PDB file of C-alpha atoms in Angstrom:
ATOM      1  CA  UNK A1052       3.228   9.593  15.841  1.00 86.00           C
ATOM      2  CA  UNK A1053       3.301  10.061  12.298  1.00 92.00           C
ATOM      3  CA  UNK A1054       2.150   6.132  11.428  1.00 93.00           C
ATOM      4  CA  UNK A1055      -0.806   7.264  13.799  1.00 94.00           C
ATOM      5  CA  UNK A1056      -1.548   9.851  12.156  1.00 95.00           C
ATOM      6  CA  UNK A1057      -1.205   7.717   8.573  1.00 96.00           C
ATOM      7  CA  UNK A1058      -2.882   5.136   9.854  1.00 97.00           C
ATOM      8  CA  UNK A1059      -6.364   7.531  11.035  1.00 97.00           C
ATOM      9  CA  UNK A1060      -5.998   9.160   7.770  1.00 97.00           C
ATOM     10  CA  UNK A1061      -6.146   6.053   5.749  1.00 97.00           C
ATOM     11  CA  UNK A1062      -9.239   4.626   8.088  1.00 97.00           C
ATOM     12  CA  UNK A1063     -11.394   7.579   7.648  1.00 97.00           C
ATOM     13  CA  UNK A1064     -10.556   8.126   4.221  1.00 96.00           C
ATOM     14  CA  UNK A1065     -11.774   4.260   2.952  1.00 96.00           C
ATOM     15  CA  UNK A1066     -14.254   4.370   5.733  1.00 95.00           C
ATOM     16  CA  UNK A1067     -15.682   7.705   3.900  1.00 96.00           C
ATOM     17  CA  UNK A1068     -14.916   6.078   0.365  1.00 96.00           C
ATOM     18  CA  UNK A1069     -15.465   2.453   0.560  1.00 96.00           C
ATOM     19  CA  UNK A1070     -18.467   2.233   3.351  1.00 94.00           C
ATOM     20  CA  UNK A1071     -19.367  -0.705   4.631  1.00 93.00           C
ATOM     21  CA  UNK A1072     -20.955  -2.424   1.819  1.00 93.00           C
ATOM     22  CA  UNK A1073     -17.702  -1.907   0.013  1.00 92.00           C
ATOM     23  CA  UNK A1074     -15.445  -3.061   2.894  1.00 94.00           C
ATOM     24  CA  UNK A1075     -17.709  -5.984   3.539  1.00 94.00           C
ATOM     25  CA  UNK A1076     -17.023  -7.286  -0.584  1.00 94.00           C
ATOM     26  CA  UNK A1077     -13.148  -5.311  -1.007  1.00 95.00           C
ATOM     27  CA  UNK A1078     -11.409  -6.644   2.638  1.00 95.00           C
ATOM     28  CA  UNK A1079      -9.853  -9.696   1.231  1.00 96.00           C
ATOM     29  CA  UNK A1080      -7.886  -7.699  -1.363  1.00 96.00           C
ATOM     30  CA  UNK A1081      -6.604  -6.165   2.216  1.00 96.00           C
ATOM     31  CA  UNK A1082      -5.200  -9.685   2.733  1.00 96.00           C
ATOM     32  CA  UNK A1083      -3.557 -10.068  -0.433  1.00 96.00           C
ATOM     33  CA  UNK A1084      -1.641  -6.372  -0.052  1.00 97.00           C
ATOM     34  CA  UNK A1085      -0.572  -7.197   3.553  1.00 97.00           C
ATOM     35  CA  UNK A1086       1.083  -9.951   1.917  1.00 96.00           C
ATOM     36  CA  UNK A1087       2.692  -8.255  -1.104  1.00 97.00           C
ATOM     37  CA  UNK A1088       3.747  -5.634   1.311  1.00 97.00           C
ATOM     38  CA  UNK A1089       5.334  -8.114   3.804  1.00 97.00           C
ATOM     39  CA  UNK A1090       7.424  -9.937   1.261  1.00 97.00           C
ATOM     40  CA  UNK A1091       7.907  -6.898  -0.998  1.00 97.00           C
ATOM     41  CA  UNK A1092       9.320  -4.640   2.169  1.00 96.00           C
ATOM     42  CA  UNK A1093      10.435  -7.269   4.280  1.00 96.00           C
ATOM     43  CA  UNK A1094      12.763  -8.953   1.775  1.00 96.00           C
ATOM     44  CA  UNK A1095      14.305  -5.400   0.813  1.00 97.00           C
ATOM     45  CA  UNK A1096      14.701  -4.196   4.361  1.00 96.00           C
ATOM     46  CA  UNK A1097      16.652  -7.461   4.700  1.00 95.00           C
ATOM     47  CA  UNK A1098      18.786  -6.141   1.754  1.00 97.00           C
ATOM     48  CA  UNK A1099      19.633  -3.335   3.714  1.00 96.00           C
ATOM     49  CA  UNK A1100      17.609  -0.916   0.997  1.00 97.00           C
ATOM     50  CA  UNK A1101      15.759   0.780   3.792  1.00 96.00           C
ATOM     51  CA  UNK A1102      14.101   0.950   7.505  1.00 95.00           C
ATOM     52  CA  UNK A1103      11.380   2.185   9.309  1.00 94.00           C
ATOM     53  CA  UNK A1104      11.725   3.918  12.574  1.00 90.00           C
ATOM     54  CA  UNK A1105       9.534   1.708  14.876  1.00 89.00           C
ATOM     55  CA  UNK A1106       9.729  -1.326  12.744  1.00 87.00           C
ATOM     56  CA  UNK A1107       8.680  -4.522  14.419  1.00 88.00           C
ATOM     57  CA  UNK A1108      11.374  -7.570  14.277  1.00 90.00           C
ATOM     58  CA  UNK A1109       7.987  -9.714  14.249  1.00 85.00           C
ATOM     59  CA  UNK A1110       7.275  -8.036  10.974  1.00 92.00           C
ATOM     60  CA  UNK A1111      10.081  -7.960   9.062  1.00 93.00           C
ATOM     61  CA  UNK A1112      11.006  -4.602  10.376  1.00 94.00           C
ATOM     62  CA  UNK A1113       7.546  -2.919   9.592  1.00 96.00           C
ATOM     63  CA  UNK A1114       5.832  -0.615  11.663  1.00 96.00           C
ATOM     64  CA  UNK A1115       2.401  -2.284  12.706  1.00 95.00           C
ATOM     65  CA  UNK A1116       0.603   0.612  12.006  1.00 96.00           C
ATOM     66  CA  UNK A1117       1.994   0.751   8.816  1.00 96.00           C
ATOM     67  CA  UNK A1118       1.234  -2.843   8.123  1.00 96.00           C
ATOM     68  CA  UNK A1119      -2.287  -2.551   8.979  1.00 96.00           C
ATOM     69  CA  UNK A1120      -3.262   0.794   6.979  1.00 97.00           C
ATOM     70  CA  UNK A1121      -1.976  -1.059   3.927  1.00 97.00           C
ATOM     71  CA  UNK A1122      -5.240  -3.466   4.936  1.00 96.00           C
ATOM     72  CA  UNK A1123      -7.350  -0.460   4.796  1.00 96.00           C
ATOM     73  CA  UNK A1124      -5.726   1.350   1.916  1.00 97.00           C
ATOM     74  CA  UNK A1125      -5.977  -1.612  -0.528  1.00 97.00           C
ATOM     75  CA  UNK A1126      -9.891  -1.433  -0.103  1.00 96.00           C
ATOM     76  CA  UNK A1127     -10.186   1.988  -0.996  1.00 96.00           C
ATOM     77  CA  UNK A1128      -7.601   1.689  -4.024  1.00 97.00           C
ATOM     78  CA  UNK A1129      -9.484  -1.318  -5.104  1.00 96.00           C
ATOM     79  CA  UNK A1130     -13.037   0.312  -4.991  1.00 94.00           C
ATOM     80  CA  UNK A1131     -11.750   2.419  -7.841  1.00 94.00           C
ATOM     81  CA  UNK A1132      -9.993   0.292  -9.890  1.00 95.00           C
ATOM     82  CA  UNK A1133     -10.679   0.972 -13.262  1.00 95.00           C
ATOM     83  CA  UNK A1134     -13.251  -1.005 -15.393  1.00 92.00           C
ATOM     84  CA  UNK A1135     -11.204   0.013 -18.789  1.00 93.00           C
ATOM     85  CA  UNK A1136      -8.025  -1.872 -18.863  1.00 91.00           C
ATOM     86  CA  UNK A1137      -6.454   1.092 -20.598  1.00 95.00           C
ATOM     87  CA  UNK A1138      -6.837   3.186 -17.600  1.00 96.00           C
ATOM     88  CA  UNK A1139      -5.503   0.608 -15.104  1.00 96.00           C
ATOM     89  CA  UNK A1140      -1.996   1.431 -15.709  1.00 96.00           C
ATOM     90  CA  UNK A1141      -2.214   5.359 -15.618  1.00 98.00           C
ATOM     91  CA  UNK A1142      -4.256   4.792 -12.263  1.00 98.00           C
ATOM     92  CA  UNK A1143      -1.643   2.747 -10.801  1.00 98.00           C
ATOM     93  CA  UNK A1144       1.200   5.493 -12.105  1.00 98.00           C
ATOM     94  CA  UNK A1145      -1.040   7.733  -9.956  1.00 98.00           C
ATOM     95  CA  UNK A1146      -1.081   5.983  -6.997  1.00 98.00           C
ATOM     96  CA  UNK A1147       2.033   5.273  -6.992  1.00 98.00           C
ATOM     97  CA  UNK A1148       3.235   8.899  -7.309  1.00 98.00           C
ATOM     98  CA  UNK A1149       0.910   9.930  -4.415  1.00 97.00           C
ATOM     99  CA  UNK A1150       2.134   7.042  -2.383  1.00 96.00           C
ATOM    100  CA  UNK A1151       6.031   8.262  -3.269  1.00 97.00           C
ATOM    101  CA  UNK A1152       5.032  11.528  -1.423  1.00 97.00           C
ATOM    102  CA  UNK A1153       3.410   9.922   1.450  1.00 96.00           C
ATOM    103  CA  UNK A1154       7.380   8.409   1.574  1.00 97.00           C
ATOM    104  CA  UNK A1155       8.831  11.622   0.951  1.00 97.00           C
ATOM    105  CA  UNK A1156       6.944  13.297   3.988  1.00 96.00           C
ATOM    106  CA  UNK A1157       7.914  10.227   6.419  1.00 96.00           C
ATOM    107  CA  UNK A1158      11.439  10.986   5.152  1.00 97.00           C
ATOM    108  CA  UNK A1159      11.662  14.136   6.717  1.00 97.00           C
ATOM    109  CA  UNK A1160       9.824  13.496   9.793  1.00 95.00           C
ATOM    110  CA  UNK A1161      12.360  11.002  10.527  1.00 95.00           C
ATOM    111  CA  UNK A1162       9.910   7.617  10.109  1.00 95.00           C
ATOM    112  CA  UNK A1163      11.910   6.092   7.094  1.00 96.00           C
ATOM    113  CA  UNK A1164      15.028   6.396   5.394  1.00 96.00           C
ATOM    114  CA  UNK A1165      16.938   5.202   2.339  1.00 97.00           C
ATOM    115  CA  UNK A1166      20.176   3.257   3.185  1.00 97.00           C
ATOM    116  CA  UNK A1167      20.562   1.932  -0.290  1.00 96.00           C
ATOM    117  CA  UNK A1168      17.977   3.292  -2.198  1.00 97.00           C
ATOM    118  CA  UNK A1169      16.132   5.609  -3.967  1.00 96.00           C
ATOM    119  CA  UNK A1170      12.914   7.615  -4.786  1.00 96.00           C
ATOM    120  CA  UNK A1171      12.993   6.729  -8.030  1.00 97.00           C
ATOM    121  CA  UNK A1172      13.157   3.040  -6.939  1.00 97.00           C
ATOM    122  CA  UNK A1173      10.231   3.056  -4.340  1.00 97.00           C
ATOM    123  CA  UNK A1174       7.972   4.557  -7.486  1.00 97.00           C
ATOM    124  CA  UNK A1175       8.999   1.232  -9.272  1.00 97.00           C
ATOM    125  CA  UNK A1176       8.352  -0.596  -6.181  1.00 97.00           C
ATOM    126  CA  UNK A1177       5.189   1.116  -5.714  1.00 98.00           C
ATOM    127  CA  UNK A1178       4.273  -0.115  -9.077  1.00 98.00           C
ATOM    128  CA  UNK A1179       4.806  -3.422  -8.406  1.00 97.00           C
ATOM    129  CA  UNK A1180       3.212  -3.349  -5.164  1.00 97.00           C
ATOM    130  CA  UNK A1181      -0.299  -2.256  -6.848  1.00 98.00           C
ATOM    131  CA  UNK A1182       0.344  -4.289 -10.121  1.00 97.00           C
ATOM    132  CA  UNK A1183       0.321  -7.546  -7.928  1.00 97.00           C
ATOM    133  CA  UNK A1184      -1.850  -7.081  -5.283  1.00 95.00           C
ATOM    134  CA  UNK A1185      -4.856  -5.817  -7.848  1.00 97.00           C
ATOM    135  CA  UNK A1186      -4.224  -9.054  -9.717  1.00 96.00           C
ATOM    136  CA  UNK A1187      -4.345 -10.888  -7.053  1.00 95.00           C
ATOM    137  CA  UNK A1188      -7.409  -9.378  -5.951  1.00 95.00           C
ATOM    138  CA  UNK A1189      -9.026  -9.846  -9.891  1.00 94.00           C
ATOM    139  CA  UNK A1190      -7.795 -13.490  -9.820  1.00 95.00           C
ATOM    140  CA  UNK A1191      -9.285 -14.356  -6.107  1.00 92.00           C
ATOM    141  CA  UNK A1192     -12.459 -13.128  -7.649  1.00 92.00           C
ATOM    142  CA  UNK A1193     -12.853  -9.999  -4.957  1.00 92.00           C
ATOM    143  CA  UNK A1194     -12.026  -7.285  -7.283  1.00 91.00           C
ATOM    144  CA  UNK A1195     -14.506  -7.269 -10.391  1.00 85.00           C
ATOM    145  CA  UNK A1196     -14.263  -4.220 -12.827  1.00 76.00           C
ATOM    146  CA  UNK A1197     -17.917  -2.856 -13.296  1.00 66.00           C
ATOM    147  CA  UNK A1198     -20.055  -4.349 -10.889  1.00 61.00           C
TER     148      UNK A1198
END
């Protein structure tokens, strides 16, 4: 229930955010996320690091709802992507602090849970995640600062 519920936030969130016009230009950046998150979450779950509770064998042990909000999310996180490269690293702190609570709340409702692993480690990871998947998106061309 609570990947549902993740999953509708994130939608209406970028769809209230991003719009269409945005999604139309930012979805391909979705594409390169869902791949940094796959081989990012995949490879640690693997590792025994972590699990999900309704993780999918087909996905590496992900939760499909999971999977796909990180296709919406990265739109929205993309559309604001900072034009000044001095503010690109303090916005992807942010993030990754918010997204480090959005793990701390499916801690307690049961939906993930550290085997060998950390907090402190998924903000790293989090970092990571948005470092590489917002360079991918600037060098496939779909993420332009300032247009």
């Amino acid at each position: 229930m609570a990947w549902l519920v993740w999953f509708l936030f994130s939608f209406f969130l970028t769809v209230l955010l991003v719009g269409k016009k945005g999604w139309l230009q930012l979805w391909p950046v979705g594409l390169a996320a869902l791949a940094v998150v796959y081989v990012l979450d995949s490879t640690l779950i693997r590792l025994g690091a972590f699990a999900y509770s309704f993780g999918l064998p087909a996905l590496g042990g992900l939760p499909l709802l999971y999977f796909l909000s990180t296709l919406i999310n990265a739109a929205a996180v993309a559309r604001f992507y900072p034009v000044r490269r001095w503010l690109r690293l303090p916005y992807i702190i942010v993030l990754s602090a918010v997204y480090l609570l959005v793990e701390w709340v499916m801690i307690l409702t049961g939906n993930f849970r550290h085997i060998n692993w950390s907090l402190w480690r998924s903000l790293g990871l989090n970092v990571v995640g948005f470092t590489l998947f917002l360079w991918l998106g600037e060098w496939l061309g779909v993420i332009k600062p300032g247009e």
